[in-house]
CSV table of C-alpha atoms and ligand atoms in Angstrom, one decimal:
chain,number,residue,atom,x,y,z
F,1,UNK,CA,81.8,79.1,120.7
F,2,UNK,CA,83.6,80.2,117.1
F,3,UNK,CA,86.6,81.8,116.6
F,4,UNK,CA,86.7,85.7,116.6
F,5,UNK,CA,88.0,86.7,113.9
F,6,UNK,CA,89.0,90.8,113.0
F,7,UNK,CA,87.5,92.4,110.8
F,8,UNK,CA,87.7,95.8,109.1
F,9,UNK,CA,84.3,97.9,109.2
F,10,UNK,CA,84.9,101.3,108.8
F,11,UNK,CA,87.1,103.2,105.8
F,12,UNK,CA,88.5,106.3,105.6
F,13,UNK,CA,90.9,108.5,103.8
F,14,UNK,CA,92.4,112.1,103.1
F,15,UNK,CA,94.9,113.2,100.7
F,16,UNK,CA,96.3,117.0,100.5
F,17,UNK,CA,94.6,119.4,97.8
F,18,UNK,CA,97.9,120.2,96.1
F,19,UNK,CA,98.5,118.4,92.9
F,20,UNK,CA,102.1,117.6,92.4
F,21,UNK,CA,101.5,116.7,88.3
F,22,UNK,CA,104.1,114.8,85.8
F,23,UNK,CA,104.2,118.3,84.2
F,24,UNK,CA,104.8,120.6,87.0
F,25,UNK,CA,107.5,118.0,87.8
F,26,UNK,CA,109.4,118.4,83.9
F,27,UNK,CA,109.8,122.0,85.1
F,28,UNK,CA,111.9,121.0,88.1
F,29,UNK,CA,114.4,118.1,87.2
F,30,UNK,CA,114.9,116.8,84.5
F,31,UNK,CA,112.3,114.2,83.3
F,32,UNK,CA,109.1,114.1,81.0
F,33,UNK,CA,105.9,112.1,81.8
F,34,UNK,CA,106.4,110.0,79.2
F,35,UNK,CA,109.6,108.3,81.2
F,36,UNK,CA,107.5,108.5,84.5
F,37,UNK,CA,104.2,107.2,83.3
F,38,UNK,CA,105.8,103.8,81.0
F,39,UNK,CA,108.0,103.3,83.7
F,40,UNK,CA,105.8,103.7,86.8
F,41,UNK,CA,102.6,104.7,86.0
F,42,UNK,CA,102.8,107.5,88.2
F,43,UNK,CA,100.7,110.8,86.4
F,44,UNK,CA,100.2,112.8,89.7
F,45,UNK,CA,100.7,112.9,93.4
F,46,UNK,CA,99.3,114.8,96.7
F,47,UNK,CA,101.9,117.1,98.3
F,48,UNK,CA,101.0,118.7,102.0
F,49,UNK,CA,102.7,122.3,101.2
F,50,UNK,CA,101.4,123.9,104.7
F,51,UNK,CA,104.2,124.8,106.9
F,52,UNK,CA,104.0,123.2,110.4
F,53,UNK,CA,101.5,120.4,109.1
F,54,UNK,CA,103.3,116.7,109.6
F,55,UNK,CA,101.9,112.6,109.0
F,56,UNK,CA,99.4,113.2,112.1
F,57,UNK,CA,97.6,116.1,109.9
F,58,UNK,CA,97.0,113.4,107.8
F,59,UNK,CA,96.6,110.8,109.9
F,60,UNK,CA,93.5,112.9,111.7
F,61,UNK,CA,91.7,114.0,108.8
F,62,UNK,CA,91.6,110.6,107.7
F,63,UNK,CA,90.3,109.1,110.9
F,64,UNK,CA,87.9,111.9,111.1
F,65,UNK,CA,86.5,110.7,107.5
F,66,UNK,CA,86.2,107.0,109.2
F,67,UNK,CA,84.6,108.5,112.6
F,68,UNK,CA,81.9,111.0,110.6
F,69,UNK,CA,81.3,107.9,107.8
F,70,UNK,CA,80.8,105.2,110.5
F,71,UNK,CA,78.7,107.4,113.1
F,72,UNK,CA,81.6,106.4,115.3
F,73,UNK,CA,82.1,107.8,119.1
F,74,UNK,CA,85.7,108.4,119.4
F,75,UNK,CA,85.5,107.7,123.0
F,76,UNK,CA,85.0,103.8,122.2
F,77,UNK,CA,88.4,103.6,120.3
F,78,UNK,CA,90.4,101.6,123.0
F,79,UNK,CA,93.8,101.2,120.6
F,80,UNK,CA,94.9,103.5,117.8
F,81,UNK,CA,98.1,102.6,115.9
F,82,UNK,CA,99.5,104.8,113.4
F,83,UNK,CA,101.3,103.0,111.0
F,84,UNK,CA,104.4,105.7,109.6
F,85,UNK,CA,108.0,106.1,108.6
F,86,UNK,CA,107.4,109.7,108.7
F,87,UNK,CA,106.6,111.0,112.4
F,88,UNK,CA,105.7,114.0,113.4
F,89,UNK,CA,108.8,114.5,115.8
F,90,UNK,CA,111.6,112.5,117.1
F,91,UNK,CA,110.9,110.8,120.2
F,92,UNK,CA,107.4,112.0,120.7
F,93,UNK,CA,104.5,109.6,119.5
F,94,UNK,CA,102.7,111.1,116.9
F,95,UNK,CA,99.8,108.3,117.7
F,96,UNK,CA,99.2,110.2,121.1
F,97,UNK,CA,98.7,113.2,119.1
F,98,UNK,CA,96.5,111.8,116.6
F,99,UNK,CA,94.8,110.1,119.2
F,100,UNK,CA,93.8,112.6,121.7
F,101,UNK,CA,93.4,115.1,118.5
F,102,UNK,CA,90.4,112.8,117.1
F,103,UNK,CA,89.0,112.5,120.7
F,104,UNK,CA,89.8,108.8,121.0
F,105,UNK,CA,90.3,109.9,124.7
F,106,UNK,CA,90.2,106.3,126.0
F,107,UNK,CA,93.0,104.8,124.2
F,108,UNK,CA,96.0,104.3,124.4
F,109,UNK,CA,98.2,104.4,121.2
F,110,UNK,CA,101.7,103.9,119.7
F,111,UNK,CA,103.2,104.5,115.9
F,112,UNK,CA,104.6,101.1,114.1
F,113,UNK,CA,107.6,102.0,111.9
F,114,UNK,CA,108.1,99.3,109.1
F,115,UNK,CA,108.8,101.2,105.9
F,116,UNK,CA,106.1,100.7,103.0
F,117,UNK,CA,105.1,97.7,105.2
F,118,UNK,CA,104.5,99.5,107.8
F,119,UNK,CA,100.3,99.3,107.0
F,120,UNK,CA,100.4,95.8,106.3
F,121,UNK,CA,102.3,95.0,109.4
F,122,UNK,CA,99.6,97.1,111.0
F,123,UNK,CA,97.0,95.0,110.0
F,124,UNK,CA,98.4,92.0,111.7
F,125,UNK,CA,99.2,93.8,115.2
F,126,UNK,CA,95.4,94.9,115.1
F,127,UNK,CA,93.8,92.1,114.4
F,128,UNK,CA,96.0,90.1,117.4
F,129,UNK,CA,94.5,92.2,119.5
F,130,UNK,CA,91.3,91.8,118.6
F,131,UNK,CA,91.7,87.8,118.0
F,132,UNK,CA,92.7,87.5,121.5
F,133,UNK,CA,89.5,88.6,123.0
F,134,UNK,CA,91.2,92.1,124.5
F,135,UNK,CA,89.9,95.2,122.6
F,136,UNK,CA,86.9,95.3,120.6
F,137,UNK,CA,87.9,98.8,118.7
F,138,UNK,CA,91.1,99.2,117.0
F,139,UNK,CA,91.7,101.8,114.8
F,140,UNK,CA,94.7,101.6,112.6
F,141,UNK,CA,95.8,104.3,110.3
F,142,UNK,CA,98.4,104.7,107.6
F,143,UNK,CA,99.7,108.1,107.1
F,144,UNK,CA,103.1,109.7,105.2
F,145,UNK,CA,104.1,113.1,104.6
F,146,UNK,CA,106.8,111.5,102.4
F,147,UNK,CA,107.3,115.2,100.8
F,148,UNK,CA,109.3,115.7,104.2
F,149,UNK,CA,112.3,113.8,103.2
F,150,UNK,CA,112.3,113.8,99.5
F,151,UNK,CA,114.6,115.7,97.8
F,152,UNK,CA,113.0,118.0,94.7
F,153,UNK,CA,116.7,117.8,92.6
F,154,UNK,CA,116.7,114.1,92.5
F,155,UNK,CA,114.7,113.1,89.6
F,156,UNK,CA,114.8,109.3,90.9
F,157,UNK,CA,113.0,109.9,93.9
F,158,UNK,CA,111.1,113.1,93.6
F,159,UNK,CA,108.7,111.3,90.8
F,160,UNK,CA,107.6,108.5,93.0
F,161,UNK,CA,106.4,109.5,96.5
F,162,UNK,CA,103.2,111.6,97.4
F,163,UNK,CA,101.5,112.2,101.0
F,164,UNK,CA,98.1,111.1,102.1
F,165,UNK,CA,96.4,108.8,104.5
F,166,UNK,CA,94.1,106.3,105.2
F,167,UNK,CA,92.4,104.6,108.3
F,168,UNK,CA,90.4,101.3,108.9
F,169,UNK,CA,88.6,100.2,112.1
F,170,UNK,CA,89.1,96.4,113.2
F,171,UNK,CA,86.2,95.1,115.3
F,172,UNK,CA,85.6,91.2,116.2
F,173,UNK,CA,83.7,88.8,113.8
F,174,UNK,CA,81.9,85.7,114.4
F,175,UNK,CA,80.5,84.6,110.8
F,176,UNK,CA,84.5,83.8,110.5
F,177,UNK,CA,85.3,87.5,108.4
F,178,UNK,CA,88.1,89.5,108.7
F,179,UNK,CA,91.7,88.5,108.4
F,180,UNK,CA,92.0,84.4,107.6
F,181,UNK,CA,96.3,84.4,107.1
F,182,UNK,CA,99.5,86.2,107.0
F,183,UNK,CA,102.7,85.5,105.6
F,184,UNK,CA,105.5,88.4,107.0
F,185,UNK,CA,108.9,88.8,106.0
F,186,UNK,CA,111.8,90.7,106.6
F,187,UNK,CA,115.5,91.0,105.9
F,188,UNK,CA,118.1,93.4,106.8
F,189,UNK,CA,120.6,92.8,104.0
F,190,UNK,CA,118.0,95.3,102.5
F,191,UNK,CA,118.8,98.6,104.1
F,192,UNK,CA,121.7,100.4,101.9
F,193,UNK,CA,119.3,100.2,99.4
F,194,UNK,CA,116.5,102.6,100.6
F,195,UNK,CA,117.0,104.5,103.0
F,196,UNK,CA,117.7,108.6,104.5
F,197,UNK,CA,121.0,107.9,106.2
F,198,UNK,CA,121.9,110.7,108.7
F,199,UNK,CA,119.1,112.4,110.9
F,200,UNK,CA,118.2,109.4,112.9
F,201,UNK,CA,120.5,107.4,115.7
F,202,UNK,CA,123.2,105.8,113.8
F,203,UNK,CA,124.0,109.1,111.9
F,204,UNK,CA,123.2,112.4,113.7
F,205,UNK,CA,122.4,115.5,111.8
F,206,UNK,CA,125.8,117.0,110.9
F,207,UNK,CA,126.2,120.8,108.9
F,208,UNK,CA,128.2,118.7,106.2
F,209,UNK,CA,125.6,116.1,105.7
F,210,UNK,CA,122.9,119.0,105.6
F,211,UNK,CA,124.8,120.4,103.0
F,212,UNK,CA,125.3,116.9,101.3
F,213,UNK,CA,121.6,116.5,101.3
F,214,UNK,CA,122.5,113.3,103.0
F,215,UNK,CA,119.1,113.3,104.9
F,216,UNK,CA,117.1,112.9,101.8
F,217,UNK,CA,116.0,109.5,100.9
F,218,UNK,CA,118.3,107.9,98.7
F,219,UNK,CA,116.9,104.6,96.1
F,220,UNK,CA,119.3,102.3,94.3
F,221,UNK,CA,116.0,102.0,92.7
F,222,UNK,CA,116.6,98.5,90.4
F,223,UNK,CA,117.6,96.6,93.1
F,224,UNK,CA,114.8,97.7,95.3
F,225,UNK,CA,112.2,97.1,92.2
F,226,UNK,CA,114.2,93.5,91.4
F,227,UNK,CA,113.4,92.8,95.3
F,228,UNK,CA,109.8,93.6,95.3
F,229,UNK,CA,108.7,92.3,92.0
F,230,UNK,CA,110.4,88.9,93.4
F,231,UNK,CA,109.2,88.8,97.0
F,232,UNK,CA,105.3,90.6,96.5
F,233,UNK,CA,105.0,87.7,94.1
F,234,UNK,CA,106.4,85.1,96.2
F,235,UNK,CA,104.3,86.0,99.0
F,236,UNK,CA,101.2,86.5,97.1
F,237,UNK,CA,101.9,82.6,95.5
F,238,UNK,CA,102.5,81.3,99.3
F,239,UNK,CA,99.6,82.4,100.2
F,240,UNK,CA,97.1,81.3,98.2
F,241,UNK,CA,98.8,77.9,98.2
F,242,UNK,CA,98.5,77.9,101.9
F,243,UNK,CA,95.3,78.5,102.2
F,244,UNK,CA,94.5,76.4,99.0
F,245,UNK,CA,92.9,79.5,96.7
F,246,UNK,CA,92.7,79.7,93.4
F,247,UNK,CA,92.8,82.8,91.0
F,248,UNK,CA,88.8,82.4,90.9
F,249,UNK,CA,88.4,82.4,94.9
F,250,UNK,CA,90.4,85.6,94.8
F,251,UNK,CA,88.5,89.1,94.6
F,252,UNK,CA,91.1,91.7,94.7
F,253,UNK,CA,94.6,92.2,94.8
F,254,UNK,CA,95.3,95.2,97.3
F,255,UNK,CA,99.4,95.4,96.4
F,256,UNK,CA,101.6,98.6,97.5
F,257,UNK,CA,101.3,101.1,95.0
F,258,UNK,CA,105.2,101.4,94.4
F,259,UNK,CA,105.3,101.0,90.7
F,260,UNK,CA,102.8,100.0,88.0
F,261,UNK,CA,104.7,97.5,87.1
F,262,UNK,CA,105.4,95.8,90.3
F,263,UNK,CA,101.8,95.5,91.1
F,264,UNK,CA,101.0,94.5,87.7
F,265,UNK,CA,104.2,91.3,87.9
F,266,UNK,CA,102.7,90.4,91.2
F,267,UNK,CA,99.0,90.1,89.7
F,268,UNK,CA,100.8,88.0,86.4
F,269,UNK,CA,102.6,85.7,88.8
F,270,UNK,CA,99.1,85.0,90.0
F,271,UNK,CA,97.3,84.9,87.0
F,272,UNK,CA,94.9,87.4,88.3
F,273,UNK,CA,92.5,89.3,85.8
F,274,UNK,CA,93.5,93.0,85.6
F,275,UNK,CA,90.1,93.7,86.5
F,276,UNK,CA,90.7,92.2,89.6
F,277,UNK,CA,93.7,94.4,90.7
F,278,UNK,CA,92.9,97.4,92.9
F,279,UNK,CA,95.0,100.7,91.3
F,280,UNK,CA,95.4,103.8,92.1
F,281,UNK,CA,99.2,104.8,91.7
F,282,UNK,CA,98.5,107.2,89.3
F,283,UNK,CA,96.5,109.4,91.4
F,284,UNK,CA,98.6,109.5,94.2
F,285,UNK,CA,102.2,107.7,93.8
F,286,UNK,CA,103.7,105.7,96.3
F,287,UNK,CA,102.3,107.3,99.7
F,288,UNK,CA,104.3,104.2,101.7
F,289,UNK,CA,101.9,103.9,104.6
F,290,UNK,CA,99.4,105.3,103.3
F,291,UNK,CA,98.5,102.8,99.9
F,292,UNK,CA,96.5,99.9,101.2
F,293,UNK,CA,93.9,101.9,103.3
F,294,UNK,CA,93.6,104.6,100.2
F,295,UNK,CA,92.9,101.8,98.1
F,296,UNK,CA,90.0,100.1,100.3
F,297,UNK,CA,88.6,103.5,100.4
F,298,UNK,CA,88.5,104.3,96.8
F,299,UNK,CA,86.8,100.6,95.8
F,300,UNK,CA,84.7,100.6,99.4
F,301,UNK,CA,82.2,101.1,96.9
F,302,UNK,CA,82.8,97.6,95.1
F,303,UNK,CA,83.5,95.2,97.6
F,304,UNK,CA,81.0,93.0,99.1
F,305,UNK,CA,80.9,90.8,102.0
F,306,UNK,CA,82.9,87.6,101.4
F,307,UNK,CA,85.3,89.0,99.5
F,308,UNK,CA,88.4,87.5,99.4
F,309,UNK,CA,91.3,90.1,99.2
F,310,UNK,CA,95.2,89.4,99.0
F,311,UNK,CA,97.1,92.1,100.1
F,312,UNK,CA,100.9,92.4,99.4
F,313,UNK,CA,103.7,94.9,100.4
F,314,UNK,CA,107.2,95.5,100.2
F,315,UNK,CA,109.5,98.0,101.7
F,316,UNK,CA,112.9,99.2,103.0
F,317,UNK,CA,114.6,97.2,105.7
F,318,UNK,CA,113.4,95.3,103.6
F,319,UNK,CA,110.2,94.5,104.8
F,320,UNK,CA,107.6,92.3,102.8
F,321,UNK,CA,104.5,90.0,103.5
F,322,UNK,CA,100.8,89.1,102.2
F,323,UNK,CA,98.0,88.7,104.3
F,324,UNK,CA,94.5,87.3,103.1
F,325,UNK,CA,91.5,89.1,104.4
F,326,UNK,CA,87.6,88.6,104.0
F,327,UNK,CA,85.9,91.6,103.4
F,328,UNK,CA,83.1,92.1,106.2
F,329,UNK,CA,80.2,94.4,104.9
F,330,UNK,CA,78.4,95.8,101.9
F,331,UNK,CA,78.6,99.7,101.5
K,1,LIG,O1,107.9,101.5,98.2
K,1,LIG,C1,109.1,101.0,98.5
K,1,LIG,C2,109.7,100.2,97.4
K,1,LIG,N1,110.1,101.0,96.3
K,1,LIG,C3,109.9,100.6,95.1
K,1,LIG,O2,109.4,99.5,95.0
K,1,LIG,C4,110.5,101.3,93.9
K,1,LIG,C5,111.3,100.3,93.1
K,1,LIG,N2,112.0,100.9,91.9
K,1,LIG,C6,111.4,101.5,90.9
K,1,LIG,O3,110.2,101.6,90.9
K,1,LIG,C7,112.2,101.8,89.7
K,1,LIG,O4,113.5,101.3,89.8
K,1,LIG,C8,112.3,103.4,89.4
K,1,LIG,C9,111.0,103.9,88.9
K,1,LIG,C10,112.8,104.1,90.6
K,1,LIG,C11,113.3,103.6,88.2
K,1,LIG,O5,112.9,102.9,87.1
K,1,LIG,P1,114.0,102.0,86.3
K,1,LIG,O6,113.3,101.4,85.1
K,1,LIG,O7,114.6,101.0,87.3
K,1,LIG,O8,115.0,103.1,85.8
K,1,LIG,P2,116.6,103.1,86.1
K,1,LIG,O9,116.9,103.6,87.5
K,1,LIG,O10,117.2,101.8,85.6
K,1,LIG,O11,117.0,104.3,85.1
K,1,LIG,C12,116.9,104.1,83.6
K,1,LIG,C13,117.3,105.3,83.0
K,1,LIG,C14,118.7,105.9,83.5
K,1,LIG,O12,119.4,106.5,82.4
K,1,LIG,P3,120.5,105.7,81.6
K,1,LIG,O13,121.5,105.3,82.7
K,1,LIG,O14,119.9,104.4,81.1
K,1,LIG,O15,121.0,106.6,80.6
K,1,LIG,C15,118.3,106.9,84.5
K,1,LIG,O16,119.3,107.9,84.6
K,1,LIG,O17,116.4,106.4,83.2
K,1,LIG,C16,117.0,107.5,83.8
K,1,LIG,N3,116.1,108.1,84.8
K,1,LIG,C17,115.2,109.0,84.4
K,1,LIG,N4,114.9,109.6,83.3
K,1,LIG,C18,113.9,110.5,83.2
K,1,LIG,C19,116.0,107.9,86.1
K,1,LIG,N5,115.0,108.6,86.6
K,1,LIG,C20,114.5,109.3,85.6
K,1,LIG,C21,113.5,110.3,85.5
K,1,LIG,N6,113.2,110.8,84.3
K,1,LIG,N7,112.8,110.6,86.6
């Protein structure tokens, strides 16, 4: 009997109608899209402005694009993970609520919290359990309402993030498609330098800290981007080595869209063809969860069965890793 392997078959993505532009931006701190394109390549982002709306909003509407594309019943999903560093609430699963809100009404569900890695991460969780023989439908979405805890005054971080979401259903393969390798990392040395220190366990909301804006995220943004550009590439190089690939047997690069030029040092370091490297940063910024599944869906249209994809992240915490992935189906 071969191997079953998991495989993605089903795409699907939403972003929130309001464009947050490089211009509208110059109005509000002070920068100029100039600085922000050269230095990030960043020209717009998605912001979700309804009051009350939080990542599940996202995180539905996306999995509702997936269920109406793929003809899906909802009832089949047996597992849906919603990767996020953004939850709805504190201590209630905003999985469940995505879950039972999409009708997946036979699953059970959970959210997986690993920063801008959180996706990637994902992938591997989902695929174990398809790998192993014990669910056949997993459904794994990627969904941040980053606007939540950005602060608008602070021109370092308020030029980067956007909101928006993307889903993928993993199902078992038997012509040997789907995820072939991963290589995950992650170091804790990493978190004083990304991170939204009070508001969660170790720091409880206080009136002074509110004040403080001390619940925004905070960036000590070149030593995060020294960080990625180092480990993305690293990973990206260990895996190809590992699973002895060339640049030719390599398809697409599916990096984290954190910065242009992160994503465009990780494709140098593996001599990849520009052509080859999946982008969309400037549409939407860095959406943390939410970039590798709005990249599959916006070149769904280009990949082909056999594709071989190399996907690379890296994160707060920090968390990092590459994992290599045939593509499964034609669209
Ligand atoms: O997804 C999770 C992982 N996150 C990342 O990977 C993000 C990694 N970091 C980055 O992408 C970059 O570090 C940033 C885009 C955040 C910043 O770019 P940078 O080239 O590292 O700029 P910098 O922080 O070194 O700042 C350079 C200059 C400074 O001025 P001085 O000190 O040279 O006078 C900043 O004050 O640019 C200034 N600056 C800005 N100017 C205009 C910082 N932010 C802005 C801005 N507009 N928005």
């Amino acid at each position: 009997m071969s191997k079953i392997t998991a495989a993605i078959t089903a795409v699907g993505a939403y972003v929130p109608e309001y464009v947050l532009t490089n211009q509208i931006l110059e109005t509000m701190v002070d920068t100029n899209d100039e600085w922000i394109t050269t230095r990030t390549g960043i020209k717009e982002r998605r912001i979700l402005k309804e009051e009350g709306k939080g990542t599940s909003f996202l995180a539905i509407k996306a999995a509702e694009d997936l269920i109406n594309k793929k003809g899906l019943d909802p009832k089949e999903i047996e597992l849906v993970i919603v990767a996020t560093a953004t939850p709805d609430m504190k201590a209630a699963s905003t999985a469940a609520y995505t879950a039972t809100s999409i009708g997946a009404t036979n699953a059970f569900s959970f959210d997986l919290e690993a920063a801008c890695s959180s996706f990637l991460y994902g992938m591997s969780v989902a695929s174990s359990f398809i790998e192993s023989g014990r669910y056949k439908k997993v459904l794994l979405i990627g969904a941040d309402k980053n606007s939540s805890m950005i602060n608008y005054e602070d021109r370092a971080t308020c030029i980067i993030f956007g909101d928006g979401g993307g889903a993928v259903l993993f199902e078992p393969n038997e012509e040997g498609l789907g995820l072939q390798d991963e290589y995950l990392r992650s170091s804790g040395e990493g978190r004083e330098f990304l991170q939204a220190k009070y508001g969660g366990s170790s720091y409880p909301m206080t009136e002074e800290a509110l004040k403080n804006g001390e619940h925004f995220v905070f960036q000590d943004g070149k030593t995060v981007f020294k960080n990625a550009v180092f480990n993305m590439a690293d990973v990206a190089v260990k895996i190809l080595e590992r699973n002895n690939l060339t640049k030719d047997d390599v398809a697409w690069l599916a990096a984290h869209q954190a910065n242009k030029r992160i994503i465009d040092a990780t494709a140098n370091r593996i001599e990849l063809d520009e052509n080859k490297v999946m982008m969309n940063i400037q549409k939407y910024g860095n959406t943390t969860s939410a970039t590798l599944p709005l990249l599959l869906h916006d070149y769904e249209s280009q990949l082909k069965k056999g594709d071989n994809i190399i996907f690379a992240a890296f994160g707060g915490g920090f968390t990092w890793g590459s994992i290599y992935l045939k593509w499964a189906y034609n669209s």
